[in-house]
mmCIF file of C-alpha atoms and ligand atoms in Angstrom:
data_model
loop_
_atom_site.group_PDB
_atom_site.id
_atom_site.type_symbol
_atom_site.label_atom_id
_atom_site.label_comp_id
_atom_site.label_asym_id
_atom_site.label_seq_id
_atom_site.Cartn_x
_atom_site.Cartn_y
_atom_site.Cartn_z
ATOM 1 C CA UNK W 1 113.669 112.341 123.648
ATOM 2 C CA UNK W 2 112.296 109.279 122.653
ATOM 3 C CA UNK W 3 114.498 106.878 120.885
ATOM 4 C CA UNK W 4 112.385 103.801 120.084
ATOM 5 C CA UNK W 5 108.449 103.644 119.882
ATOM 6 C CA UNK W 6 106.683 100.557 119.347
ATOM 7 C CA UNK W 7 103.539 100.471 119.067
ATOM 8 C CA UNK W 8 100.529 97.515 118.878
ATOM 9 C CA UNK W 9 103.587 95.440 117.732
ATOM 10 C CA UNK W 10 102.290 91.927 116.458
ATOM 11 C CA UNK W 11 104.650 89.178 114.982
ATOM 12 C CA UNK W 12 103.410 86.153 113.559
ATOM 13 C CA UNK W 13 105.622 83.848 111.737
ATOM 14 C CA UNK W 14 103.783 82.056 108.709
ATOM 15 C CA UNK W 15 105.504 78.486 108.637
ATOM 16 C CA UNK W 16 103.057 75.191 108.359
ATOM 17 C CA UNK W 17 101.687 76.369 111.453
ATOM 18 C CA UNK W 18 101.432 80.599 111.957
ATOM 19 C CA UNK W 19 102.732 81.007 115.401
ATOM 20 C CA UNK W 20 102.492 84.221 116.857
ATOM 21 C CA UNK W 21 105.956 85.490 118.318
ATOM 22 C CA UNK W 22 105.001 89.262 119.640
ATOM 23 C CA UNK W 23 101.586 90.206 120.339
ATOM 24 C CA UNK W 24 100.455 93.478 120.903
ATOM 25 C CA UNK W 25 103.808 94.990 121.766
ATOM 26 C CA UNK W 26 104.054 98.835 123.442
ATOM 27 C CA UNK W 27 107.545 99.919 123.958
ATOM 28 C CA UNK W 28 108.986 103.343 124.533
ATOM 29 C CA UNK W 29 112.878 103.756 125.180
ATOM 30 C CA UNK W 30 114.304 107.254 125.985
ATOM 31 C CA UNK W 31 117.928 108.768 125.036
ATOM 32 C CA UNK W 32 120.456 107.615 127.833
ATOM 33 C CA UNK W 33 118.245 104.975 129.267
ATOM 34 C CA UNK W 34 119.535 101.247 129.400
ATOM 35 C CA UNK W 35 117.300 98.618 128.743
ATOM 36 C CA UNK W 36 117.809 94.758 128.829
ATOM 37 C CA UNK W 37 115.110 92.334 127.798
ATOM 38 C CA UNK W 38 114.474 89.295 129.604
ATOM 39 C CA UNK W 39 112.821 86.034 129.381
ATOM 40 C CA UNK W 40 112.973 82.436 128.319
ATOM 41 C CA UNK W 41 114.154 80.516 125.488
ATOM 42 C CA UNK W 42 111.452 81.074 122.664
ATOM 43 C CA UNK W 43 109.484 83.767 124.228
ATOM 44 C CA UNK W 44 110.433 86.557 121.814
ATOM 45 C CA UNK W 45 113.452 88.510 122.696
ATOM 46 C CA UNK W 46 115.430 88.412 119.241
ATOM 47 C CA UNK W 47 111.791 88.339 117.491
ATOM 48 C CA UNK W 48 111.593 91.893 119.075
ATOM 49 C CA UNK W 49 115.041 92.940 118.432
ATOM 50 C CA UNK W 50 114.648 91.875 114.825
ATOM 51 C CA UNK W 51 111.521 94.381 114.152
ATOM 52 C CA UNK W 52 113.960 97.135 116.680
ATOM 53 C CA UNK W 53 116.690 96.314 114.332
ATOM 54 C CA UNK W 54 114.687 96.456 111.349
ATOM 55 C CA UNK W 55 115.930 92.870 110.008
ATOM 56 C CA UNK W 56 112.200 92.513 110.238
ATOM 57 C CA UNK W 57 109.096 93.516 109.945
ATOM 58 C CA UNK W 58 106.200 93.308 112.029
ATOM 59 C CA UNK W 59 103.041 91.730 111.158
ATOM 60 C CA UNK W 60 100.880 94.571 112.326
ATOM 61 C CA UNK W 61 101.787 97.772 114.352
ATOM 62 C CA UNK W 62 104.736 100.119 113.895
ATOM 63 C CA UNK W 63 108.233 100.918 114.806
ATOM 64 C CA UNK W 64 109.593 103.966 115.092
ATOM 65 C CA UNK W 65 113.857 105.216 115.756
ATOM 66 C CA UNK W 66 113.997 108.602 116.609
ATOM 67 C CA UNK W 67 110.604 109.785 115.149
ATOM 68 C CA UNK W 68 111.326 108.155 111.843
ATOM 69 C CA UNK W 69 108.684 105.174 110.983
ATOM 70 C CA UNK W 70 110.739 102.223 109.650
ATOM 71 C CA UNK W 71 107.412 100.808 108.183
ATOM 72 C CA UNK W 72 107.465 103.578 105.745
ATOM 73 C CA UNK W 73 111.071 103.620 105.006
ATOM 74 C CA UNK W 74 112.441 102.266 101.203
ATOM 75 C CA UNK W 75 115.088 99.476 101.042
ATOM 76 C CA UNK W 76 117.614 101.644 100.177
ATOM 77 C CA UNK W 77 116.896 104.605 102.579
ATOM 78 C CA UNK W 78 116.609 101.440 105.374
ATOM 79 C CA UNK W 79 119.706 100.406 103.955
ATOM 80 C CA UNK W 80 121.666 103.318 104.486
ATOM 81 C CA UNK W 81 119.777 103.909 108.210
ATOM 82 C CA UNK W 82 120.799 100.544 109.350
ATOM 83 C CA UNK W 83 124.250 101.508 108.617
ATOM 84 C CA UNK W 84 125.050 104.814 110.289
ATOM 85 C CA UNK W 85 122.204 104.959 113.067
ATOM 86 C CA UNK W 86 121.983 101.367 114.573
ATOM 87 C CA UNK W 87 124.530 98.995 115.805
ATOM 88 C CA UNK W 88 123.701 95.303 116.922
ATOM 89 C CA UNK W 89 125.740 92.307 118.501
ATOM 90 C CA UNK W 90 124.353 89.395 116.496
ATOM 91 C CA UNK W 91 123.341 86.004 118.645
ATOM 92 C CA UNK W 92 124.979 84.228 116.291
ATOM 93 C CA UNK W 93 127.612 86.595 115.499
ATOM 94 C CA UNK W 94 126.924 87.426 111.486
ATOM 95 C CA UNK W 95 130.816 87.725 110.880
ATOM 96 C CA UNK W 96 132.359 87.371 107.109
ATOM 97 C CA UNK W 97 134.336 84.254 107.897
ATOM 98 C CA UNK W 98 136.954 85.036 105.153
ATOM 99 C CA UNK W 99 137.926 88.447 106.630
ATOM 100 C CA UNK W 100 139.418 89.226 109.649
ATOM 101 C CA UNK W 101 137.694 90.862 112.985
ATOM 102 C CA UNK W 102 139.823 93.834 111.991
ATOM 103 C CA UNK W 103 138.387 93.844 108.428
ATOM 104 C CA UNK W 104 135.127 92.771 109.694
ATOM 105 C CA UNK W 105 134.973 95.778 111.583
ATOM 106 C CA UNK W 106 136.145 97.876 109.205
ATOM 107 C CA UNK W 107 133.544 96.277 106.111
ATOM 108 C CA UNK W 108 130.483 98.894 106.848
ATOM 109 C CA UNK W 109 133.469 102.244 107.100
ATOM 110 C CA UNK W 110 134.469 101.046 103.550
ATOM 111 C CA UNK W 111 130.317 101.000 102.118
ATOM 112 C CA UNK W 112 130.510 103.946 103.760
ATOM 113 C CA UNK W 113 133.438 105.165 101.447
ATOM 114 C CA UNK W 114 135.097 106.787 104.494
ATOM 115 C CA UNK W 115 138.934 107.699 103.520
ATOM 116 C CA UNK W 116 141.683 105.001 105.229
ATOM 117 C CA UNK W 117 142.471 107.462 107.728
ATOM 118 C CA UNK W 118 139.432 108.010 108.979
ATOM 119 C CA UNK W 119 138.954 103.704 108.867
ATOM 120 C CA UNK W 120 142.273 103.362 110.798
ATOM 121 C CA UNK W 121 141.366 105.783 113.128
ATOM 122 C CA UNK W 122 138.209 104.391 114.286
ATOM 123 C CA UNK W 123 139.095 100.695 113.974
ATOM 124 C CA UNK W 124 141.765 101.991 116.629
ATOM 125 C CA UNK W 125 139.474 103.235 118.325
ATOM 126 C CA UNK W 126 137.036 100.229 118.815
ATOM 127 C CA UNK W 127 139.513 97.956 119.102
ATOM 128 C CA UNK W 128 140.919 100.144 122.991
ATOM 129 C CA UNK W 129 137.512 100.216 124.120
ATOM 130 C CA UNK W 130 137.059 96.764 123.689
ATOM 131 C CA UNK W 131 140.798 95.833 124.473
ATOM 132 C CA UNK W 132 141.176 93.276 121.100
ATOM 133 C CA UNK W 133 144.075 94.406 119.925
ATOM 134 C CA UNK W 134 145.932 90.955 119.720
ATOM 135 C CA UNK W 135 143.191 89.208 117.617
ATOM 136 C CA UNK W 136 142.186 91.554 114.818
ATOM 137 C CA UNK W 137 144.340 90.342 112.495
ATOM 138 C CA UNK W 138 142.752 86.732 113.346
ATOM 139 C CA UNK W 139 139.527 85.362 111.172
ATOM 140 C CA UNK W 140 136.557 84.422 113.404
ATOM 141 C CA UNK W 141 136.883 80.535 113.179
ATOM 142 C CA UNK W 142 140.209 81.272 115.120
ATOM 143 C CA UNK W 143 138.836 82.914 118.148
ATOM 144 C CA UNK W 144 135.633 82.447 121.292
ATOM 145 C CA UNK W 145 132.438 83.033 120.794
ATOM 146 C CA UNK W 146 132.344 85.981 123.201
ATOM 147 C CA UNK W 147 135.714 87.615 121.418
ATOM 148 C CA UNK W 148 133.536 87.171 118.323
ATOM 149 C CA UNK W 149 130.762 89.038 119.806
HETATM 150 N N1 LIG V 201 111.713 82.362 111.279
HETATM 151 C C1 LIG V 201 110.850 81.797 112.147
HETATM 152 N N2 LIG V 201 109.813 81.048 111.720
HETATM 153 C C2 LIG V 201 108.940 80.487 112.570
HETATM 154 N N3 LIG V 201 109.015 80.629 113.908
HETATM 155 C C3 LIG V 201 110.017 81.365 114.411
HETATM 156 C C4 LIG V 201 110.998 81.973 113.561
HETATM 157 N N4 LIG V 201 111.873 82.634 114.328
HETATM 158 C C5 LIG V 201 111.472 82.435 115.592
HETATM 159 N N5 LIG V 201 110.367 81.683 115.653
HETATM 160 C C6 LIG V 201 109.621 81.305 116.849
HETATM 161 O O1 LIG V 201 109.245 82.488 117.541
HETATM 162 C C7 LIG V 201 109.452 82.363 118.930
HETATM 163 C C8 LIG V 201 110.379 83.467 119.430
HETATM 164 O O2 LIG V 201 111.701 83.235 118.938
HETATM 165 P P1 LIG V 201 112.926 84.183 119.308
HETATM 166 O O3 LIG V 201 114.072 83.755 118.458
HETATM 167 O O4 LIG V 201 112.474 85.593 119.196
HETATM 168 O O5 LIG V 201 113.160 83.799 120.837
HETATM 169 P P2 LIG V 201 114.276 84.323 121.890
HETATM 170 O O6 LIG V 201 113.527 84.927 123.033
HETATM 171 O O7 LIG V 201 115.268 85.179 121.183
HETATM 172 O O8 LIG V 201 114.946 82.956 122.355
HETATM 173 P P3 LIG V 201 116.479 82.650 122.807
HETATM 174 O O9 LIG V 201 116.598 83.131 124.219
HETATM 175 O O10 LIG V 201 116.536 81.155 122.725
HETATM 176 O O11 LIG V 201 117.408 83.327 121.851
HETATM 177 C C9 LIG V 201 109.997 80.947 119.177
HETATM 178 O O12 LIG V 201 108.934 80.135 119.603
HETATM 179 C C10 LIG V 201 110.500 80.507 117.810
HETATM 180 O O13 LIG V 201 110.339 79.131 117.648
HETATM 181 MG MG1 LIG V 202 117.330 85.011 120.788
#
């Protein structure tokens, strides 16, 4: 099954001078592979991620997540997909700097309106697989950048 399509991609950024990020992007990723993107500073990589992510939108072309065309999607309904079908470690780490990792963590269960059970649950759950146990109660200024990521 295909998970991502991308397809004719094109990104231009309008500042004083348009530059043109992604051009003519074709991308298919299937369920179960792994795919990492390389290549320099600048050439595109969170640009791409961005339209993937669908903090952006492409110039021209279209993304699609699991059949569904993001182009077409409202704000809300993107909204609400962002939240329960994708999940993204930031560059630059997009943590609330008044909460804690713990509460950071838990901040989409709680838009969610899951029950604190369920929240405990699978905070305790993220927290073994990543082994960060001893810093959730800590607020990001207080810990690395890769324990923030
Ligand atoms: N908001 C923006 N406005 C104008 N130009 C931008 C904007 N964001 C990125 N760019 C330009 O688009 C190009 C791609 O940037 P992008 O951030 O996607 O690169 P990257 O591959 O993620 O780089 P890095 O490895 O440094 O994170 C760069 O030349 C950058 O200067
Ligand atoms: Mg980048």
């Amino acid at each position: 099954m295909e998970i991502v399509r991308m397809d004719q991609v094109t990104k231009i950024y309008y500042g004083k001078v348009p530059y043109r990020a992604l051009n003519n992007i074709h991308l298919t990723i299937k369920q179960g592979e792994f795919v990492g993107i390389m290549g320099p500073s600048g050439s595109g990589k969170t640009t791409l991620l961005n339209m993937i992510s669908t903090i952006d939108m492409p110039t021209s072309g279209e993304v699609c997540i699991k059949g569904e065309n993001l182009n077409q999607l409202k704000k809300d309904k993107l909204a609400l997909f962002r939240r329960k079908e994708l999940g993204l470690v930031f560059q630059d780490y997009n943590l609330l700097e008044t909460l804690t990792l713990g509460e950071n963590i838990l901040f989409p269960l709680m838009l969610n309106k899951k029950g604190l059970k369920e929240m405990e649950h699978k905070l305790e759950d993220v927290a073994k697989k990543l082994d960060i146990f001893d810093i959730l109660d800590k607020r990001p200024y207080e810990v690395s950048g890769g324990q923030k990521q």
